[in-house]
Structures are given as C-alpha cells and as structure tokens.
Amino acid sequence: MKIAISCINEDGLRSRFDPRFGRASYFAIVKVDTMELSFTENTASQLSSGAGVKAAQLVSDQAIDGVISGKIGPKAAKGLKSAGIKIYYFNGDIIEEAIRELKKDSLIVEFDPGVKR
Amino acid sequence: MIITILSGKGGTGKTTVSTNLALSLENVQLLDADVEEPNSYIFIKPDFAEEYKSVKRLIPIIDEDKCTACRRCIDFCEYNALAIMLGKVLVYPEICHSCGGCTLICPSGAVREEGREIGSIKWDHYPGSIELWQGELNVGEESSIPVIEQLKEYIKPEKIAIIDSQPGTSCPTIEAVVDSDFCIIVTEPTPFGLNDLQMAVDVVRDIQKPFAVIINRSEEGYDGIIEDYCQKENISILMKIPYSRDIAKWYSAGIPFVNKMPEWKNKFQILFKEIKGVIE
C-alpha cells in the first residue's frame, strides 16, 4: 500500500505533519509494507486558484492508494475520490505517528472507494 | 452619466453613499455591483418579482469517447479547473475562467463548451423614483466579473447611473469603475481607512478617472488623517458624513438617512452639481 501524507518539512519519518492538504509544502510518499519513504514537493501550495485540485492531481499521479491529511477541501476530495484514493484523517504532529496509526487501523476513514486501484 | 462609488476598505459606507445619493436625485438608475453581497435593496426596497436574467458563462464539457487522456488541457489550464483521474478528465466549473483554451488545445476535438448559470440580474419591476438593478453571484462561484459585465449592459444612457461597487481594489472593483465618468471613493478617518484609500486612489489614477473623496463617520479631531493626505495629493473632499448614532441606528433598520434628515438631500444635490461641473 502506497500512501501520501501532507507535511510541513522534509525530515524523514520525523517530518512534521501538515493538516492542510492543498496548501501543504510536501507530500511524504510511503510504501507502508517496506517503509520506503520519498518526498514530493507540493508545487500547488502557493497557487491562487485550484491548489486542492492540483495537489490531488500531483498525488494521484504517484499512483497512491490513500492520502493522510487533516483538512481536505471539497474540490480536492472530488479529485481523490474519482481516482479511487482512500482518504484518512489524522490529528497529530509527525508523520511517523500517522503511519503507526494507519497500521493499527485507528485512523478515521473519510472515504473508502471499496475497490482497489 | 455613470458615477461609481468605491472604497478600498470594506464597511466604509459605499452603500450609504450610493443609496442616499440616489434618493436625493431624480432620474436615477442605481446598480448594485457588489455582487457577492448586494445590499442596496435593503434601503431601496424594490419589487424584484420572480423574473430575473440569468448570467451564464461557458465551461468545458468533455466527450469521453474522443478524449485520449493526453493531458494537454490539464497542463494548459492556468486555474487548475481540470484534472485527470484514472484516465478520465474532471471539470471543476466553479474555478473555470471560461478562457476557452482547453477547447482550442485539444488535439482530438473532445472539448466543447456549454453555458452554465453563475449568477443573476434582478431589477425593480415597479420602480418609483429610483430604478434598482442588482447583480448577484451564486454561492460558491469564484469570479464575479461576468455578472458585473452583464449588469452594466442594462445601464440606460438617459439616466444618472450610480454604481455601488465591491470593496477592495481587485478585478470586480475595476470592472465597476472602468466605464464610469466619475468615481467617488468613500473612506473613514482611521489608519485603515487611509491605507485603503491610497490603494483606491492608485487604481482610479491608473485608469485615469476623475474622482473625489467622501469621508464617512467624520469626526472633528480625527479627519486630519484623511484631510492631510488629500491636501498633499490635491484630491478634493466632496462631503463629510458625520459619525452619528442616529445614522447608524437608521442604517441597521434599513432606513436611508436622507429620509430622516431631508436637508441632506440638498447637500447631495450640490455634490452632484459639483461632479457634473468636473465632467462637463
């Protein structure tokens, strides 16, 4: 399973979680099974219009299965849902916790496409 | 003749000036171009009836059979109104600026455009001395320009048109100002009022419109902040509306103050003559 997590900085598993989706500075891309971690800069974060849409496009292009964020706007959510990407809500400080919670199945699922991508 | 009322800062009294000026003159058409939150109707109390004119704009429709998922339209769209998910193009009409670029750039002719309602124009069907026309942007829409453009199409050249614009100095305000013969900038004697007045002055100077200032909530000992600036910049102050609890009380009850203080109608008439003198 491959997951994108919105984050403020790029600092491995200690990277700080950003509750905002479209306006987050980076997305941490995690392969949950192997814990392989990479970062994608969110080039949409400073856009005056359509940041959420562009960010959804950006993570969807990474062929991910789910997104962990705090606040996902309706336009970004529409994009992610159309891509069959699962949306999880997290409320915490660092992305390592987010992954741990995800593995424990204790994150709130906002959207579950039901079918695997 | 077209007079536009604007202000850099919100809540300085554009609607107060627009409605009271309109009520003091004859043969007036008042156009509420503050389309995100039109409120002149509260003071004019028109009968908009059921009928309205729809404001439409073109948005892309994708023919999925023809689309090859080449992404050219997505990369082209400056406003990110298009996305592609699982090979299917998604359209976000509410952020589309109707530039038509996606239709032009699509190599397989899969994009066509269709009109979609984004707002409305309402008007007083049984007007008294004032004809009120109101633009209204639908909730969730991002661009108010098409509504303001269409509203201005109903301006009657034989009337004195007063346009109540949106606050600020961005596109919607400029759209309201650009065709006018004279601009009135409403401000208040506070540091915020001054700062935003300066921004509004920059705009009207840039588009070369004759203009003057009205100080609302004017109070002795406070007006200096605006007066000093206007003197330095050689800007005339047409009127000072006093800081008054009565005016505020009437405003909150939807009563234009000229109805309670009829001597002010005369002051607005003199102000109008001054404006006419500048234009002609």
CSV table of N, CA and C in Angstrom, one decimal, chain A:
chain,number,residue,atom,x,y,z
A,1,MET,N,0.8,-1.2,0.0
A,1,MET,CA,0.0,0.0,0.0
A,1,MET,C,0.9,1.3,0.0
A,2,LYS,N,0.5,2.2,-0.9
A,2,LYS,CA,1.3,3.4,-1.0
A,2,LYS,C,0.5,4.6,-0.6
A,3,ILE,N,1.0,5.4,0.3
A,3,ILE,CA,0.2,6.5,0.9
A,3,ILE,C,1.0,7.8,0.8
A,4,ALA,N,0.2,8.9,0.6
A,4,ALA,CA,0.7,10.2,0.6
A,4,ALA,C,0.3,10.9,1.9
A,5,ILE,N,1.3,11.6,2.6
A,5,ILE,CA,0.9,12.3,3.8
A,5,ILE,C,1.3,13.7,3.6
A,6,SER,N,0.4,14.7,3.9
A,6,SER,CA,0.8,16.1,3.8
A,6,SER,C,1.7,16.5,5.0
A,7,CYS,N,2.8,17.2,4.6
A,7,CYS,CA,3.7,17.6,5.7
A,7,CYS,C,4.4,18.9,5.4
A,8,ILE,N,4.9,19.5,6.5
A,8,ILE,CA,5.4,20.8,6.5
A,8,ILE,C,6.9,20.9,6.0
A,9,ASN,N,7.6,19.9,6.4
A,9,ASN,CA,9.1,19.8,6.0
A,9,ASN,C,9.5,18.4,5.6
A,10,GLU,N,10.7,18.3,5.2
A,10,GLU,CA,11.2,17.1,4.7
A,10,GLU,C,12.3,16.6,5.6
A,11,ASP,N,11.9,15.7,6.6
A,11,ASP,CA,12.8,15.3,7.6
A,11,ASP,C,12.6,13.8,8.0
A,12,GLY,N,12.6,13.0,6.9
A,12,GLY,CA,12.4,11.6,7.2
A,12,GLY,C,11.1,11.3,7.9
A,13,LEU,N,11.1,10.3,8.7
A,13,LEU,CA,9.9,9.9,9.5
A,13,LEU,C,9.5,11.0,10.5
A,14,ARG,N,10.5,11.9,10.8
A,14,ARG,CA,10.2,12.9,11.8
A,14,ARG,C,9.6,14.2,11.2
A,15,SER,N,9.3,14.1,9.9
A,15,SER,CA,8.7,15.3,9.2
A,15,SER,C,7.4,15.7,9.9
A,16,ARG,N,7.2,17.0,10.0
A,16,ARG,CA,6.0,17.4,10.7
A,16,ARG,C,4.8,17.4,9.8
A,17,PHE,N,3.8,16.8,10.4
A,17,PHE,CA,2.5,16.6,9.7
A,17,PHE,C,1.9,18.0,9.4
A,18,ASP,N,1.3,18.2,8.2
A,18,ASP,CA,0.6,19.4,7.9
A,18,ASP,C,-0.9,19.0,7.7
A,19,PRO,N,-1.8,19.6,8.6
A,19,PRO,CA,-3.2,19.2,8.5
A,19,PRO,C,-3.8,19.7,7.2
A,20,ARG,N,-3.2,20.7,6.5
A,20,ARG,CA,-3.8,21.2,5.3
A,20,ARG,C,-3.3,20.3,4.1
A,21,PHE,N,-4.2,20.1,3.2
A,21,PHE,CA,-3.9,19.2,2.0
A,21,PHE,C,-3.3,20.0,0.9
A,22,GLY,N,-4.1,20.8,0.3
A,22,GLY,CA,-3.7,21.6,-0.9
A,22,GLY,C,-2.6,22.5,-0.7
A,23,ARG,N,-2.5,23.1,0.5
A,23,ARG,CA,-1.5,24.1,0.9
A,23,ARG,C,-0.3,23.5,1.6
A,24,ALA,N,-0.2,22.2,1.8
A,24,ALA,CA,0.9,21.6,2.4
A,24,ALA,C,2.2,21.8,1.6
A,25,SER,N,3.4,21.9,2.2
A,25,SER,CA,4.6,22.2,1.4
A,25,SER,C,5.1,20.9,0.7
A,26,TYR,N,4.9,19.8,1.4
A,26,TYR,CA,5.4,18.5,0.8
A,26,TYR,C,4.4,17.4,1.0
A,27,PHE,N,4.6,16.4,0.2
A,27,PHE,CA,3.9,15.1,0.4
A,27,PHE,C,4.9,14.0,0.7
A,28,ALA,N,4.8,13.4,1.8
A,28,ALA,CA,5.6,12.2,2.0
A,28,ALA,C,4.9,11.0,1.4
A,29,ILE,N,5.7,10.3,0.5
A,29,ILE,CA,5.1,9.1,-0.1
A,29,ILE,C,5.7,7.9,0.5
A,30,VAL,N,4.8,7.1,1.2
A,30,VAL,CA,5.3,6.0,1.9
A,30,VAL,C,4.8,4.7,1.4
A,31,LYS,N,5.7,3.7,1.2
A,31,LYS,CA,5.2,2.4,0.9
A,31,LYS,C,5.1,1.7,2.2
A,32,VAL,N,3.9,1.5,2.7
A,32,VAL,CA,3.7,1.1,4.1
A,32,VAL,C,4.3,-0.3,4.4
A,33,ASP,N,4.3,-1.2,3.5
A,33,ASP,CA,4.8,-2.5,3.7
A,33,ASP,C,6.3,-2.5,3.9
A,34,THR,N,7.1,-1.7,3.1
A,34,THR,CA,8.5,-1.7,3.2
A,34,THR,C,9.0,-0.5,4.0
A,35,MET,N,8.2,0.4,4.3
A,35,MET,CA,8.5,1.7,4.9
A,35,MET,C,9.5,2.5,4.1
A,36,GLU,N,9.5,2.3,2.8
A,36,GLU,CA,10.3,3.1,1.9
A,36,GLU,C,9.6,4.5,1.8
A,37,LEU,N,10.5,5.5,1.9
A,37,LEU,CA,9.9,6.9,2.0
A,37,LEU,C,10.6,7.8,1.0
A,38,SER,N,9.8,8.6,0.4
A,38,SER,CA,10.3,9.6,-0.5
A,38,SER,C,9.4,10.9,-0.4
A,39,PHE,N,9.9,12.0,-0.9
A,39,PHE,CA,9.1,13.2,-0.7
A,39,PHE,C,8.9,13.9,-2.1
A,40,THR,N,7.7,14.5,-2.2
A,40,THR,CA,7.3,15.2,-3.4
A,40,THR,C,7.0,16.6,-3.0
A,41,GLU,N,7.6,17.6,-3.6
A,41,GLU,CA,7.3,19.0,-3.3
A,41,GLU,C,5.9,19.3,-3.8
A,42,ASN,N,5.1,19.9,-3.0
A,42,ASN,CA,3.7,20.3,-3.5
A,42,ASN,C,3.8,21.6,-4.2
A,43,THR,N,3.9,21.5,-5.5
A,43,THR,CA,4.1,22.7,-6.4
A,43,THR,C,2.8,23.5,-6.4
A,44,ALA,N,1.7,22.9,-5.9
A,44,ALA,CA,0.4,23.6,-5.9
A,44,ALA,C,0.2,24.5,-4.7
A,45,SER,N,1.1,24.4,-3.7
A,45,SER,CA,0.8,25.1,-2.4
A,45,SER,C,0.7,26.6,-2.5
A,46,GLN,N,1.3,27.2,-3.4
A,46,GLN,CA,1.2,28.7,-3.5
A,46,GLN,C,0.2,29.2,-4.5
A,47,LEU,N,-0.5,28.3,-5.2
A,47,LEU,CA,-1.4,28.7,-6.3
A,47,LEU,C,-2.5,29.6,-5.7
A,48,SER,N,-2.9,30.6,-6.5
A,48,SER,CA,-4.0,31.4,-6.1
A,48,SER,C,-5.3,30.7,-6.3
A,49,SER,N,-5.4,29.8,-7.3
A,49,SER,CA,-6.6,29.2,-7.5
A,49,SER,C,-6.4,27.7,-7.8
A,50,GLY,N,-7.2,26.8,-7.3
A,50,GLY,CA,-7.2,25.4,-7.6
A,50,GLY,C,-6.0,24.6,-7.0
A,51,ALA,N,-5.6,25.1,-5.8
A,51,ALA,CA,-4.5,24.4,-5.2
A,51,ALA,C,-4.9,23.0,-4.8
A,52,GLY,N,-6.1,22.8,-4.3
A,52,GLY,CA,-6.5,21.5,-3.9
A,52,GLY,C,-6.6,20.5,-5.1
A,53,VAL,N,-7.1,21.0,-6.2
A,53,VAL,CA,-7.3,20.2,-7.4
A,53,VAL,C,-5.9,19.8,-7.9
A,54,LYS,N,-5.0,20.7,-8.0
A,54,LYS,CA,-3.6,20.4,-8.5
A,54,LYS,C,-2.9,19.5,-7.6
A,55,ALA,N,-3.1,19.6,-6.2
A,55,ALA,CA,-2.4,18.7,-5.3
A,55,ALA,C,-3.0,17.3,-5.4
A,56,ALA,N,-4.3,17.2,-5.6
A,56,ALA,CA,-4.9,15.9,-5.8
A,56,ALA,C,-4.3,15.2,-7.1
A,57,GLN,N,-4.1,16.1,-8.1
A,57,GLN,CA,-3.6,15.5,-9.4
A,57,GLN,C,-2.1,15.0,-9.1
A,58,LEU,N,-1.4,15.8,-8.4
A,58,LEU,CA,0.0,15.5,-8.1
A,58,LEU,C,0.1,14.2,-7.4
A,59,VAL,N,-0.6,14.0,-6.3
A,59,VAL,CA,-0.5,12.7,-5.6
A,59,VAL,C,-1.1,11.6,-6.3
A,60,SER,N,-2.2,11.8,-7.1
A,60,SER,CA,-2.8,10.8,-7.9
A,60,SER,C,-1.8,10.3,-8.9
A,61,ASP,N,-1.0,11.2,-9.5
A,61,ASP,CA,0.0,10.8,-10.5
A,61,ASP,C,1.1,9.9,-9.9
A,62,GLN,N,1.2,9.8,-8.6
A,62,GLN,CA,2.2,9.0,-7.9
A,62,GLN,C,1.6,7.6,-7.7
A,63,ALA,N,0.4,7.3,-8.3
A,63,ALA,CA,-0.3,6.0,-8.1
A,63,ALA,C,-0.4,5.6,-6.7
A,64,ILE,N,-0.9,6.4,-5.8
A,64,ILE,CA,-1.0,6.0,-4.4
A,64,ILE,C,-2.4,5.4,-4.2
A,65,ASP,N,-2.5,4.8,-3.0
A,65,ASP,CA,-3.8,4.1,-2.7
A,65,ASP,C,-4.6,5.0,-1.7
A,66,GLY,N,-3.8,5.8,-0.9
A,66,GLY,CA,-4.5,6.6,0.1
A,66,GLY,C,-3.8,7.9,0.4
A,67,VAL,N,-4.5,8.8,1.0
A,67,VAL,CA,-4.0,10.1,1.5
A,67,VAL,C,-4.3,10.2,3.0
A,68,ILE,N,-3.2,10.7,3.7
A,68,ILE,CA,-3.5,11.0,5.1
A,68,ILE,C,-3.3,12.5,5.2
A,69,SER,N,-4.4,13.2,5.7
A,69,SER,CA,-4.3,14.7,5.8
A,69,SER,C,-5.3,15.1,6.9
A,70,GLY,N,-5.4,16.4,7.2
A,70,GLY,CA,-6.3,16.8,8.2
A,70,GLY,C,-7.5,17.5,7.7
A,71,LYS,N,-7.3,18.3,6.7
A,71,LYS,CA,-8.4,19.1,6.1
A,71,LYS,C,-8.3,18.9,4.6
A,72,ILE,N,-9.2,18.3,4.0
A,72,ILE,CA,-9.3,18.2,2.5
A,72,ILE,C,-10.5,18.9,2.0
A,73,GLY,N,-10.3,19.9,1.2
A,73,GLY,CA,-11.4,20.6,0.7
A,73,GLY,C,-12.3,19.8,-0.3
A,74,PRO,N,-13.5,20.3,-0.6
A,74,PRO,CA,-14.4,19.6,-1.4
A,74,PRO,C,-13.9,19.3,-2.8
A,75,LYS,N,-13.1,20.2,-3.4
A,75,LYS,CA,-12.6,20.0,-4.8
A,75,LYS,C,-11.5,19.0,-4.8
A,76,ALA,N,-10.6,19.0,-3.8
A,76,ALA,CA,-9.5,18.0,-3.8
A,76,ALA,C,-10.2,16.7,-3.5
A,77,ALA,N,-11.2,16.6,-2.6
A,77,ALA,CA,-11.8,15.4,-2.3
A,77,ALA,C,-12.5,14.7,-3.5
A,78,LYS,N,-13.1,15.6,-4.3
A,78,LYS,CA,-13.8,15.1,-5.5
A,78,LYS,C,-12.7,14.4,-6.4
A,79,GLY,N,-11.5,15.1,-6.6
A,79,GLY,CA,-10.5,14.5,-7.4
A,79,GLY,C,-10.0,13.2,-6.9
A,80,LEU,N,-9.7,13.2,-5.6
A,80,LEU,CA,-9.2,11.9,-4.9
A,80,LEU,C,-10.2,10.8,-5.1
A,81,LYS,N,-11.4,11.1,-4.8
A,81,LYS,CA,-12.5,10.1,-4.9
A,81,LYS,C,-12.6,9.5,-6.3
A,82,SER,N,-12.5,10.4,-7.3
A,82,SER,CA,-12.6,10.0,-8.7
A,82,SER,C,-11.4,9.1,-9.0
A,83,ALA,N,-10.3,9.3,-8.3
A,83,ALA,CA,-9.1,8.5,-8.6
A,83,ALA,C,-9.1,7.2,-7.8
A,84,GLY,N,-10.2,7.0,-7.0
A,84,GLY,CA,-10.3,5.8,-6.1
A,84,GLY,C,-9.3,5.8,-5.0
A,85,ILE,N,-8.9,7.0,-4.5
A,85,ILE,CA,-7.9,7.1,-3.5
A,85,ILE,C,-8.6,7.2,-2.1
A,86,LYS,N,-8.2,6.4,-1.2
A,86,LYS,CA,-8.8,6.4,0.1
A,86,LYS,C,-8.4,7.6,0.9
A,87,ILE,N,-9.3,8.3,1.6
A,87,ILE,CA,-8.9,9.5,2.4
A,87,ILE,C,-9.0,9.1,3.9
A,88,TYR,N,-7.8,9.4,4.6
A,88,TYR,CA,-7.8,9.1,6.0
A,88,TYR,C,-7.5,10.5,6.7
A,89,TYR,N,-8.2,10.6,7.9
A,89,TYR,CA,-7.9,11.8,8.7
A,89,TYR,C,-7.0,11.5,9.9
A,90,PHE,N,-6.1,12.4,10.1
A,90,PHE,CA,-5.1,12.3,11.2
A,90,PHE,C,-5.0,13.6,11.9
A,91,ASN,N,-4.8,13.5,13.2
A,91,ASN,CA,-4.6,14.7,14.0
A,91,ASN,C,-3.4,14.5,14.9
A,92,GLY,N,-2.3,15.0,14.5
A,92,GLY,CA,-1.1,14.7,15.3
A,92,GLY,C,0.1,15.6,14.8
A,93,ASP,N,1.3,15.2,15.2
A,93,ASP,CA,2.4,16.1,14.9
A,93,ASP,C,3.4,15.6,13.9
A,94,ILE,N,3.8,14.3,13.9
A,94,ILE,CA,4.8,13.9,13.0
A,94,ILE,C,4.2,12.7,12.2
A,95,ILE,N,4.8,12.5,11.0
A,95,ILE,CA,4.2,11.6,10.0
A,95,ILE,C,4.4,10.1,10.5
A,96,GLU,N,5.5,9.9,11.3
A,96,GLU,CA,5.7,8.6,11.8
A,96,GLU,C,4.5,8.1,12.6
A,97,GLU,N,3.9,9.0,13.4
A,97,GLU,CA,2.7,8.6,14.2
A,97,GLU,C,1.6,8.3,13.3
A,98,ALA,N,1.5,9.1,12.2
A,98,ALA,CA,0.4,8.9,11.3
A,98,ALA,C,0.5,7.5,10.7
A,99,ILE,N,1.7,7.1,10.3
A,99,ILE,CA,1.9,5.7,9.7
A,99,ILE,C,1.5,4.7,10.8
A,100,ARG,N,2.0,4.9,12.0
A,100,ARG,CA,1.7,3.9,13.1
A,100,ARG,C,0.2,3.7,13.3
A,101,GLU,N,-0.5,4.9,13.3
A,101,GLU,CA,-1.9,4.8,13.5
A,101,GLU,C,-2.6,4.1,12.3
A,102,LEU,N,-2.1,4.4,11.1
A,102,LEU,CA,-2.7,3.7,10.0
A,102,LEU,C,-2.5,2.2,10.0
A,103,LYS,N,-1.3,1.8,10.5
A,103,LYS,CA,-1.1,0.4,10.6
A,103,LYS,C,-2.0,-0.3,11.7
A,104,LYS,N,-2.3,0.5,12.7
A,104,LYS,CA,-3.1,0.0,13.8
A,104,LYS,C,-4.6,0.0,13.3
A,105,ASP,N,-4.8,0.6,12.2
A,105,ASP,CA,-6.2,0.7,11.7
A,105,ASP,C,-7.0,1.7,12.5
A,106,SER,N,-6.3,2.7,13.1
A,106,SER,CA,-7.1,3.5,14.0
A,106,SER,C,-7.3,4.9,13.4
A,107,LEU,N,-7.1,5.1,12.2
A,107,LEU,CA,-7.4,6.4,11.5
A,107,LEU,C,-8.8,6.4,11.0
A,108,ILE,N,-9.4,7.6,11.1
A,108,ILE,CA,-10.7,7.8,10.6
A,108,ILE,C,-10.7,7.8,9.1
A,109,VAL,N,-11.5,6.9,8.5
A,109,VAL,CA,-11.6,6.9,7.1
A,109,VAL,C,-12.7,7.8,6.6
A,110,GLU,N,-12.4,8.8,5.8
A,110,GLU,CA,-13.4,9.7,5.3
A,110,GLU,C,-14.1,9.1,4.1
A,111,PHE,N,-13.2,8.4,3.3
A,111,PHE,CA,-13.7,7.9,2.0
A,111,PHE,C,-13.1,6.6,1.7
A,112,ASP,N,-13.8,5.6,1.4
A,112,ASP,CA,-13.3,4.3,1.1
A,112,ASP,C,-13.9,3.9,-0.3
A,113,PRO,N,-13.1,3.8,-1.3
A,113,PRO,CA,-13.6,3.6,-2.6
A,113,PRO,C,-14.1,2.1,-2.8
A,114,GLY,N,-13.8,1.3,-1.8
A,114,GLY,CA,-14.3,-0.1,-1.9
A,114,GLY,C,-13.6,-1.0,-2.9
A,115,VAL,N,-13.1,-0.5,-4.0
A,115,VAL,CA,-12.3,-1.3,-4.9
A,115,VAL,C,-10.9,-0.8,-4.9
A,116,LYS,N,-10.0,-1.7,-5.1
A,116,LYS,CA,-8.6,-1.3,-5.1
A,116,LYS,C,-8.3,-0.7,-6.5
A,117,ARG,N,-7.4,0.3,-6.4
A,117,ARG,CA,-7.0,1.0,-7.6
A,117,ARG,C,-6.3,0.1,-8.6
